[in-house]
């Protein structure tokens, strides 16, 4: 497995691979890798000839310095996990100055409203940071395909929009959410939970499952009220938002329209740790 810390060395290796007519896959990550990331890597290995995994905790997408500071960083463990998967991977592990130069700042994007709802409403500037780093990674690696998890569904839609708006010529592949046995969506943040609360946090997924069931017979308002009441009865978890939104536009739904695709989204805190999850709804 090759580890690149400098853009120029990686670009040189990429030029060689491209000149041989091989396809390139990129799996962007912020490290603290788990089975969810590994499933993205496995998809990338199936679909492309050479896979690059980037590991970079991107400062510009954190609106809270405490969250950035506490974000788990486990580079040695990450490299061992990737190496155990296959020695053919390339890992890009840049420093902030290597990726950003002297000014670690976000570009400003207009994602046509996708950035203004849910995560965008609660995490100021988050998607400008994500857009900035993903664009830089795409410009460095020039992948044919890039792989992202559906757990961050809003991010996935925004990256699709980014590639269209900036004509980045990368196919974006969304991959299904991987869950722990309890149902809790796999996330690097789960590492920070006590074992007790890790079990408790599965309540988020079970609430989404119930919301999906109710979607067949109840109105959006009735489901939203039910979710809020359920969280009120569950003192360890604090609901930040529950939304049912159009899967494409992410616009909040008041009334379902037959034939449209919808998803339910939750953000909640447990032990001061913010978790998100979502589920596709049948309509
Ligand atoms: O989903 C993530 O881990 C990050 O937001 C990403 C896409 C790697 C950008 O930093």
Short mmCIF file of N, CA and C and ligand atoms in Angstrom, two decimals, residues 27-31 37 40 54-62 71 100 123 126-127 129-131 133-134 137 147-149 151-152 155 159 188, ligand 1:
data_model
loop_
_atom_site.label_atom_id
_atom_site.label_comp_id
_atom_site.label_asym_id
_atom_site.label_seq_id
_atom_site.Cartn_x
_atom_site.Cartn_y
_atom_site.Cartn_z
N UNK A 27 -12.19 7.50 -2.59
CA UNK A 27 -13.03 7.41 -1.39
C UNK A 27 -12.55 8.49 -0.41
N UNK A 28 -13.23 9.63 -0.38
CA UNK A 28 -12.80 10.68 0.56
C UNK A 28 -13.26 10.37 1.98
N UNK A 29 -12.38 10.48 2.95
CA UNK A 29 -12.76 10.23 4.35
C UNK A 29 -12.08 11.24 5.27
N UNK A 30 -12.57 11.28 6.50
CA UNK A 30 -11.88 12.07 7.52
C UNK A 30 -11.22 11.12 8.53
N UNK A 31 -10.95 9.90 8.11
CA UNK A 31 -10.27 8.94 8.99
C UNK A 31 -11.19 8.36 10.03
N UNK A 37 -16.78 2.85 6.04
CA UNK A 37 -15.77 3.30 5.06
C UNK A 37 -15.25 2.12 4.24
N UNK A 40 -17.31 1.31 1.40
CA UNK A 40 -17.11 2.24 0.27
C UNK A 40 -15.86 1.82 -0.52
N UNK A 54 -8.65 9.06 0.59
CA UNK A 54 -8.04 10.24 1.23
C UNK A 54 -8.47 10.28 2.69
N UNK A 55 -7.52 10.65 3.54
CA UNK A 55 -7.79 10.80 4.98
C UNK A 55 -7.38 12.22 5.35
N UNK A 56 -8.38 13.03 5.68
CA UNK A 56 -8.09 14.42 6.00
C UNK A 56 -9.23 14.98 6.84
N UNK A 57 -8.94 15.35 8.08
CA UNK A 57 -9.97 15.98 8.93
C UNK A 57 -10.02 17.45 8.51
N UNK A 58 -11.08 17.76 7.76
CA UNK A 58 -11.16 19.05 7.08
C UNK A 58 -11.65 20.17 8.01
N UNK A 59 -10.75 21.08 8.42
CA UNK A 59 -11.15 22.09 9.41
C UNK A 59 -12.29 22.99 8.94
N UNK A 60 -12.37 23.26 7.63
CA UNK A 60 -13.35 24.27 7.17
C UNK A 60 -14.80 23.79 7.23
N UNK A 61 -15.03 22.48 7.48
CA UNK A 61 -16.42 22.04 7.54
C UNK A 61 -16.94 21.93 8.97
N UNK A 62 -16.10 22.34 9.94
CA UNK A 62 -16.54 22.32 11.35
C UNK A 62 -16.93 23.74 11.76
N UNK A 71 -12.71 15.49 17.24
CA UNK A 71 -12.95 14.51 16.18
C UNK A 71 -11.87 13.42 16.24
N UNK A 100 -4.57 23.17 1.32
CA UNK A 100 -5.15 24.52 1.27
C UNK A 100 -4.12 25.62 0.98
N UNK A 123 -25.59 23.81 10.99
CA UNK A 123 -24.12 23.85 11.01
C UNK A 123 -23.67 24.90 10.01
N UNK A 126 -21.04 24.71 6.98
CA UNK A 126 -20.57 23.32 6.86
C UNK A 126 -20.39 22.89 5.39
N UNK A 127 -21.42 23.16 4.58
CA UNK A 127 -21.35 22.65 3.20
C UNK A 127 -20.40 23.46 2.31
N UNK A 129 -17.53 24.28 3.44
CA UNK A 129 -16.30 23.56 3.78
C UNK A 129 -16.21 22.23 3.07
N UNK A 130 -17.33 21.49 3.05
CA UNK A 130 -17.33 20.19 2.36
C UNK A 130 -17.08 20.40 0.86
N UNK A 131 -17.80 21.37 0.27
CA UNK A 131 -17.63 21.65 -1.16
C UNK A 131 -16.19 22.02 -1.49
N UNK A 133 -13.35 21.27 0.14
CA UNK A 133 -12.36 20.19 0.24
C UNK A 133 -12.60 19.13 -0.84
N UNK A 134 -13.87 18.83 -1.11
CA UNK A 134 -14.16 17.79 -2.12
C UNK A 134 -13.70 18.28 -3.50
N UNK A 137 -10.01 17.89 -3.63
CA UNK A 137 -9.62 16.47 -3.77
C UNK A 137 -9.88 15.99 -5.20
N UNK A 147 -16.89 7.84 -4.21
CA UNK A 147 -17.83 7.02 -3.44
C UNK A 147 -18.15 7.69 -2.10
N UNK A 148 -19.43 7.88 -1.83
CA UNK A 148 -19.88 8.53 -0.60
C UNK A 148 -21.02 7.73 0.02
N UNK A 149 -21.10 7.76 1.35
CA UNK A 149 -22.15 6.99 2.04
C UNK A 149 -23.47 7.76 2.09
N UNK A 151 -25.38 7.78 4.54
CA UNK A 151 -25.67 8.29 5.89
C UNK A 151 -25.68 9.83 5.85
N UNK A 152 -24.71 10.38 5.11
CA UNK A 152 -24.67 11.83 4.91
C UNK A 152 -25.39 12.13 3.60
N UNK A 155 -25.21 15.63 2.18
CA UNK A 155 -23.86 15.85 1.61
C UNK A 155 -23.76 15.20 0.23
N UNK A 159 -22.84 17.10 -3.18
CA UNK A 159 -21.66 16.78 -3.99
C UNK A 159 -22.08 16.49 -5.43
N UNK A 188 -17.90 7.52 12.66
CA UNK A 188 -16.67 7.69 13.46
C UNK A 188 -17.01 8.25 14.83
O1 LIG B 1 -18.16 12.59 4.85
C1 LIG B 1 -17.04 12.91 5.21
O2 LIG B 1 -16.31 12.15 5.85
C2 LIG B 1 -16.50 14.30 4.85
O3 LIG B 1 -17.52 15.25 4.91
C3 LIG B 1 -15.77 14.34 3.50
C4 LIG B 1 -16.70 14.03 2.35
C5 LIG B 1 -14.61 13.36 3.51
C6 LIG B 1 -15.21 15.74 3.26
O4 LIG B 1 -14.31 16.11 4.26
#
